[in-house]
Short mmCIF file of C-alpha atoms in Angstrom, two decimals:
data_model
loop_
_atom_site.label_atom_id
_atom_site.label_comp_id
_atom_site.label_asym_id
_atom_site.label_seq_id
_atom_site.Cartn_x
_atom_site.Cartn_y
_atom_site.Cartn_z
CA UNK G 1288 -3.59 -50.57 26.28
CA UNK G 1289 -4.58 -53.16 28.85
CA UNK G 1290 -8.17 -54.48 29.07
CA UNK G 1291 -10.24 -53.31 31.67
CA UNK G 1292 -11.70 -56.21 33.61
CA UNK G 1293 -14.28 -55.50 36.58
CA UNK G 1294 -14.10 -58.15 38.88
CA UNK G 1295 -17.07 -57.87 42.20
CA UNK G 1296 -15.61 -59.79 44.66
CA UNK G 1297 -16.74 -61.04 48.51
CA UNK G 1298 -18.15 -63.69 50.43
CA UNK G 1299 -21.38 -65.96 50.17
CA UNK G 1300 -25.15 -64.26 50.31
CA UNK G 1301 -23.72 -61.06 50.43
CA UNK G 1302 -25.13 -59.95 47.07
CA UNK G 1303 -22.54 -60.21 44.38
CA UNK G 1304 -24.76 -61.61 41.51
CA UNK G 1305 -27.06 -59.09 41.62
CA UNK G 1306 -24.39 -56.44 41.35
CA UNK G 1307 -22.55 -57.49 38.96
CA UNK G 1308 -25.93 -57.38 36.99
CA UNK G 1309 -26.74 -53.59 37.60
CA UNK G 1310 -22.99 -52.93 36.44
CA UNK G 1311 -22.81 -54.56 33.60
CA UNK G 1312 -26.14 -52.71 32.32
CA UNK G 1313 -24.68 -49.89 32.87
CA UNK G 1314 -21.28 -50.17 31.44
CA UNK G 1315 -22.30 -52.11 28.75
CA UNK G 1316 -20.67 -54.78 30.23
CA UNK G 1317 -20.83 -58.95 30.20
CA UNK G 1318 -20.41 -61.55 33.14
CA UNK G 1319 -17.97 -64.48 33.81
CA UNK G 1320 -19.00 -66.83 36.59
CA UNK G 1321 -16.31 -66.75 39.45
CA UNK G 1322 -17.09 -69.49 40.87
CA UNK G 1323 -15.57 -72.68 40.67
CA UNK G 1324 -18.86 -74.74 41.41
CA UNK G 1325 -21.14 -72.71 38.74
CA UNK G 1326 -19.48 -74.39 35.95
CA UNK G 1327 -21.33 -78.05 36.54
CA UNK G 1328 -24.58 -78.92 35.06
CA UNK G 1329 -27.09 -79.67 37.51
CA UNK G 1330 -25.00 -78.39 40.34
CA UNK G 1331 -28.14 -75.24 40.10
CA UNK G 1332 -29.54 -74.95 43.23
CA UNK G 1333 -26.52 -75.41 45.84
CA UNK G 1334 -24.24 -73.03 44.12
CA UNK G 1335 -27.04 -70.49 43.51
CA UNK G 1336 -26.72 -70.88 39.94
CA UNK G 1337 -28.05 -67.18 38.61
CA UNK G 1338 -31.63 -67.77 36.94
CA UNK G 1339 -32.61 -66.70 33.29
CA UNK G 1340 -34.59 -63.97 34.80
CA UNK G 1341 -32.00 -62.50 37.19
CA UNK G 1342 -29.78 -62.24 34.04
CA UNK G 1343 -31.72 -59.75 32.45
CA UNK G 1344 -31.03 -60.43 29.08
CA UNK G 1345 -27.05 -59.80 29.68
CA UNK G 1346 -24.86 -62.62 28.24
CA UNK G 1347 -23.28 -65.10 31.08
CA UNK G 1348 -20.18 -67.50 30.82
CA UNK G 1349 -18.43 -70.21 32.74
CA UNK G 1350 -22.12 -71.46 34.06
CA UNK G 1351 -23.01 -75.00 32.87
CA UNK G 1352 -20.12 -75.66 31.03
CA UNK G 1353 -19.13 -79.14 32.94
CA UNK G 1354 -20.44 -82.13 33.40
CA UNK G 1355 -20.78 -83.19 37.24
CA UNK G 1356 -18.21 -86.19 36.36
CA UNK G 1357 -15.67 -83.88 35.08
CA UNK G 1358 -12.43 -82.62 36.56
CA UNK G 1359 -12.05 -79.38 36.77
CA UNK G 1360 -9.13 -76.87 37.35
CA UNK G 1361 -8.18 -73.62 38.24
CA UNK G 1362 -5.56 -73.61 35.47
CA UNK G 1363 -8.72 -74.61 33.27
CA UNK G 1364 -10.43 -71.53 34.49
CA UNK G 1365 -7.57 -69.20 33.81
CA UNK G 1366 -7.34 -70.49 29.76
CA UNK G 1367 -11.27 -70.29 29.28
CA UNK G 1368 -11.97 -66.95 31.42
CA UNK G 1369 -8.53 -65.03 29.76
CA UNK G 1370 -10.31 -66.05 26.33
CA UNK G 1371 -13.26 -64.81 27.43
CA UNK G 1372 -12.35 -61.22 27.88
CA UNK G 1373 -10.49 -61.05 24.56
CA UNK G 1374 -13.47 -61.96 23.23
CA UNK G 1375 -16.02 -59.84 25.28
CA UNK G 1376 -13.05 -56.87 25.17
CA UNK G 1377 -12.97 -57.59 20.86
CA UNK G 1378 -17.03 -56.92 20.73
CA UNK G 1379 -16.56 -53.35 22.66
CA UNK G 1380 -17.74 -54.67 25.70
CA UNK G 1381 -17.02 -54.75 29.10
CA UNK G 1382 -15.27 -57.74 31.07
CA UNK G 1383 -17.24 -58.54 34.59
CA UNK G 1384 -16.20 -61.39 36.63
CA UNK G 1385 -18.18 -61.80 39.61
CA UNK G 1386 -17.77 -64.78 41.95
CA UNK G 1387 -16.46 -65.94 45.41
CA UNK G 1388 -13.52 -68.31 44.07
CA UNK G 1389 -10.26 -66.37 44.98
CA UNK G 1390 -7.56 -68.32 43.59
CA UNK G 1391 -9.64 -68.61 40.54
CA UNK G 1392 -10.15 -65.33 39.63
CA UNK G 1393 -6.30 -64.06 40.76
CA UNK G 1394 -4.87 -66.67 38.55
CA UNK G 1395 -7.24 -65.46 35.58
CA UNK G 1396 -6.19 -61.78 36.44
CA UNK G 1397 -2.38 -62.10 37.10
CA UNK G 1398 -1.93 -65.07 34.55
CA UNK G 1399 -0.67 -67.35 36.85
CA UNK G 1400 1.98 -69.63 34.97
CA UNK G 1401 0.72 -73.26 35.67
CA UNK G 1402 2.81 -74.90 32.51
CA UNK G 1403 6.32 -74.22 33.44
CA UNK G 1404 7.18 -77.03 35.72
CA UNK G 1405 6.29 -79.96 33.86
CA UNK G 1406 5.53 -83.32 35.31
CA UNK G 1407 8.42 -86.14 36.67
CA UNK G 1408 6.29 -89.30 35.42
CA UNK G 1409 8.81 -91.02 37.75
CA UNK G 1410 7.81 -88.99 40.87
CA UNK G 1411 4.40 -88.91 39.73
CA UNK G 1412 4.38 -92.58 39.41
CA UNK G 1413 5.80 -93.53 43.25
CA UNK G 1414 3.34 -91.12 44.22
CA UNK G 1415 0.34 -92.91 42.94
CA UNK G 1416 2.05 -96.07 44.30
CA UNK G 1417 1.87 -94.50 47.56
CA UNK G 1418 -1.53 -93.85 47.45
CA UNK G 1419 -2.37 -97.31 45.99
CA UNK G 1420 -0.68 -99.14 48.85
CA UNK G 1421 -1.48 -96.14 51.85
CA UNK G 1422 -4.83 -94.26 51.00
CA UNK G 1423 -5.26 -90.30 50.25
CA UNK G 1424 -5.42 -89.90 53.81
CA UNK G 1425 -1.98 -90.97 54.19
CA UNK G 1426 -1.05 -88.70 51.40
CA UNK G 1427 -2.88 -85.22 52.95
CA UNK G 1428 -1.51 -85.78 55.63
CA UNK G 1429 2.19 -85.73 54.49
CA UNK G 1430 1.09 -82.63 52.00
CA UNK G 1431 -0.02 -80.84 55.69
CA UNK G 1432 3.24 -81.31 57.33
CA UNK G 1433 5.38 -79.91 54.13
CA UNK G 1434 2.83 -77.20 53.22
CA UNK G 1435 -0.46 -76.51 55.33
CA UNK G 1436 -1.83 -73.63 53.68
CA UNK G 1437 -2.14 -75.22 50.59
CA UNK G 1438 -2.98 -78.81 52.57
CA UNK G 1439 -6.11 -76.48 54.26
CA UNK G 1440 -7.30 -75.53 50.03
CA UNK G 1441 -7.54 -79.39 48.89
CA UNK G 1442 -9.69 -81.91 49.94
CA UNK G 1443 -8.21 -85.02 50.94
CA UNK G 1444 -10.21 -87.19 48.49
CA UNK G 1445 -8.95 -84.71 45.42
CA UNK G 1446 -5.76 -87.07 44.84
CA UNK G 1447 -5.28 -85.43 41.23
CA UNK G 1448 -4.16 -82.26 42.92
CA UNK G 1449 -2.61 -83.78 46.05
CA UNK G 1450 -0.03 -85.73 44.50
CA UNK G 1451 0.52 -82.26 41.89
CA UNK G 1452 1.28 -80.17 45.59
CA UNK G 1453 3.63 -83.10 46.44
CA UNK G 1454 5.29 -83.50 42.84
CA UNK G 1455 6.20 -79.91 42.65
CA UNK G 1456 8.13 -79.41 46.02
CA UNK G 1457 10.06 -83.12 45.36
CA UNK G 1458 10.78 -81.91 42.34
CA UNK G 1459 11.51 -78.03 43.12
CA UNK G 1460 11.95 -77.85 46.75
CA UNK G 1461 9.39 -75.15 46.74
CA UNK G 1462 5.89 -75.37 48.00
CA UNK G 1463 3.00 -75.28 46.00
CA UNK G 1464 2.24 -72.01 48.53
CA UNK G 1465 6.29 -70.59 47.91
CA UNK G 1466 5.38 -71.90 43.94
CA UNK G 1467 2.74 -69.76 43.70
CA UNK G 1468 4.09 -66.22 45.48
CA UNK G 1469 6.55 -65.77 42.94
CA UNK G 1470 4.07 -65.65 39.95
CA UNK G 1471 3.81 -62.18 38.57
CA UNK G 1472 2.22 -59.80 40.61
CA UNK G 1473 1.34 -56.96 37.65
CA UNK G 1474 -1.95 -58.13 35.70
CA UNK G 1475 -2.09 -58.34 32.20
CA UNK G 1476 -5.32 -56.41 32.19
CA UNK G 1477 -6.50 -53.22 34.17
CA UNK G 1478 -8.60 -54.94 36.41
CA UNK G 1479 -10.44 -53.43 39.32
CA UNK G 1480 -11.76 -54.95 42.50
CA UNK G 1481 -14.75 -53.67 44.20
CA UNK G 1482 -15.39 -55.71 47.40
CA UNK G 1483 -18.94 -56.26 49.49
CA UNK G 1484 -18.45 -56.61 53.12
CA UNK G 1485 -21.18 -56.89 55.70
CA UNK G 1486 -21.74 -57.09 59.17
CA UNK G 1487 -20.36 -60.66 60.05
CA UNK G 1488 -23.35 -61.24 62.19
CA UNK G 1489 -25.96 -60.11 59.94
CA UNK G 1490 -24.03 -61.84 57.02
CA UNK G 1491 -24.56 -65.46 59.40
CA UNK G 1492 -27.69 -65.02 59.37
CA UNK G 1493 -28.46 -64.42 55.77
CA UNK G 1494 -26.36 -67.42 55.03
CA UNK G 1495 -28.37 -69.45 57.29
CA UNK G 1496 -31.41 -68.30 56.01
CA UNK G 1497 -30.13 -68.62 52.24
CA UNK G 1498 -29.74 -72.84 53.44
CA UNK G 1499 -33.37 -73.02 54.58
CA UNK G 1500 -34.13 -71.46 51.24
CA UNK G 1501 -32.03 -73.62 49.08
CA UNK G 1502 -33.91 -76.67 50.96
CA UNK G 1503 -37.46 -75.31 50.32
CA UNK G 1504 -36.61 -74.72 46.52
CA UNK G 1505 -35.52 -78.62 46.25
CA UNK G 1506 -31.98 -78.68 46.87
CA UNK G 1507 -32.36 -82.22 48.52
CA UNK G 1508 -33.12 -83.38 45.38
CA UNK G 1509 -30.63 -82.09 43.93
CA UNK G 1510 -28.06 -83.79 45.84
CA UNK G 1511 -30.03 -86.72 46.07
CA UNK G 1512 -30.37 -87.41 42.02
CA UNK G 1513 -26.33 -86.44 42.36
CA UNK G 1514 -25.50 -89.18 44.50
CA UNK G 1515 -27.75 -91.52 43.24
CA UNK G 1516 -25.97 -91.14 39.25
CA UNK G 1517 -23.10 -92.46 41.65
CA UNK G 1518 -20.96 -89.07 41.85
CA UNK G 1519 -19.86 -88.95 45.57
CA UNK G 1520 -16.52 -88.66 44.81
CA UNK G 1521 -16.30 -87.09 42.10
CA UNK G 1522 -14.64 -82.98 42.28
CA UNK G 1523 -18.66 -81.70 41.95
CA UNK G 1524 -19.65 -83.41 44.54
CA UNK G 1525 -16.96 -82.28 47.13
CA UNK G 1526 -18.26 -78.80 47.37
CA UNK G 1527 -20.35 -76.76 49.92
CA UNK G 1528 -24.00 -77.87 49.34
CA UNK G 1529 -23.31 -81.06 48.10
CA UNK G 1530 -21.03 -83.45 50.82
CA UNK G 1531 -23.19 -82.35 53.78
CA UNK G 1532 -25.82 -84.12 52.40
CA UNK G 1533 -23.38 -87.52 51.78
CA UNK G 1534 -23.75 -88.68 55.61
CA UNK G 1535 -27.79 -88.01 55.37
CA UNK G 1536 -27.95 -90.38 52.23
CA UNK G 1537 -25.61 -92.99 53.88
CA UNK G 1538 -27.90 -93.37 56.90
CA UNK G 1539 -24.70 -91.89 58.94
CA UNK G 1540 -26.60 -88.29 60.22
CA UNK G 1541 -30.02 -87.26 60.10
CA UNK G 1542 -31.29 -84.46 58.01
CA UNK G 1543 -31.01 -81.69 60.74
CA UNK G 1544 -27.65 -82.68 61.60
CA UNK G 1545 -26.62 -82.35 57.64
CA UNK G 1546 -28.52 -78.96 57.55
CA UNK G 1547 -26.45 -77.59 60.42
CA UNK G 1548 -23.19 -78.53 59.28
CA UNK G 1549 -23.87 -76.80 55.41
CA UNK G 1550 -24.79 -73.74 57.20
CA UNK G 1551 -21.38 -73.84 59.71
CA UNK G 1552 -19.62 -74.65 56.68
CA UNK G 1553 -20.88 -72.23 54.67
CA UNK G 1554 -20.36 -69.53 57.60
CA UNK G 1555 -16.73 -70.83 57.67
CA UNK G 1556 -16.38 -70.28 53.92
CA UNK G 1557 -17.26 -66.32 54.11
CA UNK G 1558 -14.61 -66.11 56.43
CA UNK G 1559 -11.95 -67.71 54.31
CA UNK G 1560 -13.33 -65.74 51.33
CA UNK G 1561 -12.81 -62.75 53.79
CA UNK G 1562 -8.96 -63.20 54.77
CA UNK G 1563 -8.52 -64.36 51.15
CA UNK G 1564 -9.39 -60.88 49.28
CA UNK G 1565 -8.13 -59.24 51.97
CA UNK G 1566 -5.01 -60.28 52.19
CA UNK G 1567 -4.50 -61.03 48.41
CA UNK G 1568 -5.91 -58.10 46.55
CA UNK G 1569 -6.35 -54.59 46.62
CA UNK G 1570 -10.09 -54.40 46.47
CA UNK G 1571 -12.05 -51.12 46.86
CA UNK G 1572 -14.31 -52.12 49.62
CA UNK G 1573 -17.81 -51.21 50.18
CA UNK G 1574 -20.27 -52.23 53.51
CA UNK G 1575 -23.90 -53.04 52.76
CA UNK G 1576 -26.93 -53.75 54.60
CA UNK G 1577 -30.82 -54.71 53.48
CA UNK G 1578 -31.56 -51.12 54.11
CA UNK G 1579 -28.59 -49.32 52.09
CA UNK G 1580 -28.27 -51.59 49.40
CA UNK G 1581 -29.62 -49.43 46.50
CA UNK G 1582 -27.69 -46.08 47.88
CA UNK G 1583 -24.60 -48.56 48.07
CA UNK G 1584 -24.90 -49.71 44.31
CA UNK G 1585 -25.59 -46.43 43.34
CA UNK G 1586 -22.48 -45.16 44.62
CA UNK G 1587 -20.36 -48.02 43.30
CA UNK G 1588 -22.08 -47.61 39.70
CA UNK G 1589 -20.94 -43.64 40.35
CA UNK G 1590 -17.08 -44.75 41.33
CA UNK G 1591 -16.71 -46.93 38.86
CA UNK G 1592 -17.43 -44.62 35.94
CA UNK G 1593 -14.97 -42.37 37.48
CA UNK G 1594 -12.20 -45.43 37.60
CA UNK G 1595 -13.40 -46.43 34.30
CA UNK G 1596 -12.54 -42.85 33.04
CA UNK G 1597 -9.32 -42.79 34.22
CA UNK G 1598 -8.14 -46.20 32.79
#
């Protein structure tokens, strides 16, 4: 039989970690980080790291695992999350994955294939010429006129998996976006998807109040002792909560003006994460608010033994 793998799914702030803690209490279950952030060490207070005490005693994985000068990839997540659930399946216990990282968690739950195109040293070498001699810039920007979606997903400082979009369609013809619709669409597992939407409004506003929070609880510092261990470009440092705060330490914005572009960013995330489950997954979906929050989870706990049951 095929695992069963919960996976709670949705954007930023909406209240995912907290969730995925009441379910796995009550079906015995254990957590795997979903996002792609959580797995750097001091990276704690911009990715809202879960605390020790929010954890309630129930086991967690893929959280500190990195160090903030490592590379780190979502074919790395797939390997270390699929061994993850054999092991959490092998002890009797349930598989939860709970996170905002969509191509992460897909590729750990349809086993994306990232090993069967291997590397052209050659093109990979006139590639790194090219961005030796032109800049990444240069690079992006040819990436966004052969492929945009996938030009929109990197940053243009992350040459590593630039020049891997670029390598695969000289070397295929295909897209890195084409590349990756034909990977299997049946999961190797039984997972199921249970979504939390909000209000988009009301979600803004928690996400703008979750910034001012982050800021009171020292996230400045955070970024600041970051930067200072001379990490700006490294792949830790490129994600929401982190780069806002380059142009502040540079001299280049003041702190307000850093502040307010983390929070549009972050609002533009939730949207992304948004089209991205929706469009990608079949997710049972469920609306909260502050007020319904407990009925919600109740309910959820309730439809999930009755999926469970039926697996």
């Amino acid at each position: 039989m095929k695992k069963p793998v919960i996976a709670i799914i949705g954007p930023t702030a909406v209240g995912k970690t907290r969730l995925s803690v009441e379910v796995a209490k009550a079906f015995n279950g254990e957590i795997i980080s979903g996002d792609s952030m959580q797995v750097y060490e001091g990276l704690d207070i911009g990715t809202a790291k879960i605390t020790e005490e929010e954890k309630q005693g129930i086991p967690h994985y893929m959280i500190d695992t990195k160090r903030p000068y490592d590379s780190f990839s979502v074919a790395d997540y797939q390997v270390l999350v699929q061994q993850y659930i054999d092991e959490i399946s092998s002890h009797q216990r349930l598989p939860i994955i709970a996170g905002g990282s969509g191509l992460y968690i897909q590729a750990a739950l349809y086993d994306y294939n990232f090993s069967n195109q291997k590397r052209d040293d050659e093109v990979t070498k006139r590639l790194e010429e090219d961005l030796n001699n032109n800049g990444g810039l240069s690079l992006h920007n040819r990436l966004k006129e052969i492929d945009p979606n996938q030009a929109a997903k990197i940053h243009p400082n992350n040459h590593r998996r630039v020049i891997r979009a670029l390598e695969i369609y000289q070397t295929t013809g295909l897209t890195m976006t084409a590349y990756q619709e034909q990977q299997k669409r049946e999961s190797p597992y039984n997972p199921i998807f249970i979504g939390l939407e909000m209000d988009r409004k009301l979600l803004y506003q928690r996400i703008n109040a979750r910034v001012d929070d982050m800021l009171k609880h020292g996230l400045l510092d955070e970024v600041e002792m970051l930067y200072k261990q001379g990490l700006e470009n490294c792949q830790s440092m490129r994600g929401i909560g982190y780069k806002e705060f380059i142009p502040y330490f540079k001299g280049e914005q003041s702190l307000i003006q850093a502040t307010e572009t983390l929070k549009k960013n972050s609002r533009r995330f939730a949207k992304r994460q948004y089209t991205w489950f929706k469009n990608k997954l079949d997710v049972h979906w469920y609306s909260i608010t502050p007020e319904t929050i407990d009925e919600t989870f109740r309910k959820i706990l309730d439809d999930l033994a009755g999926m469970l049951r039926r697996i």
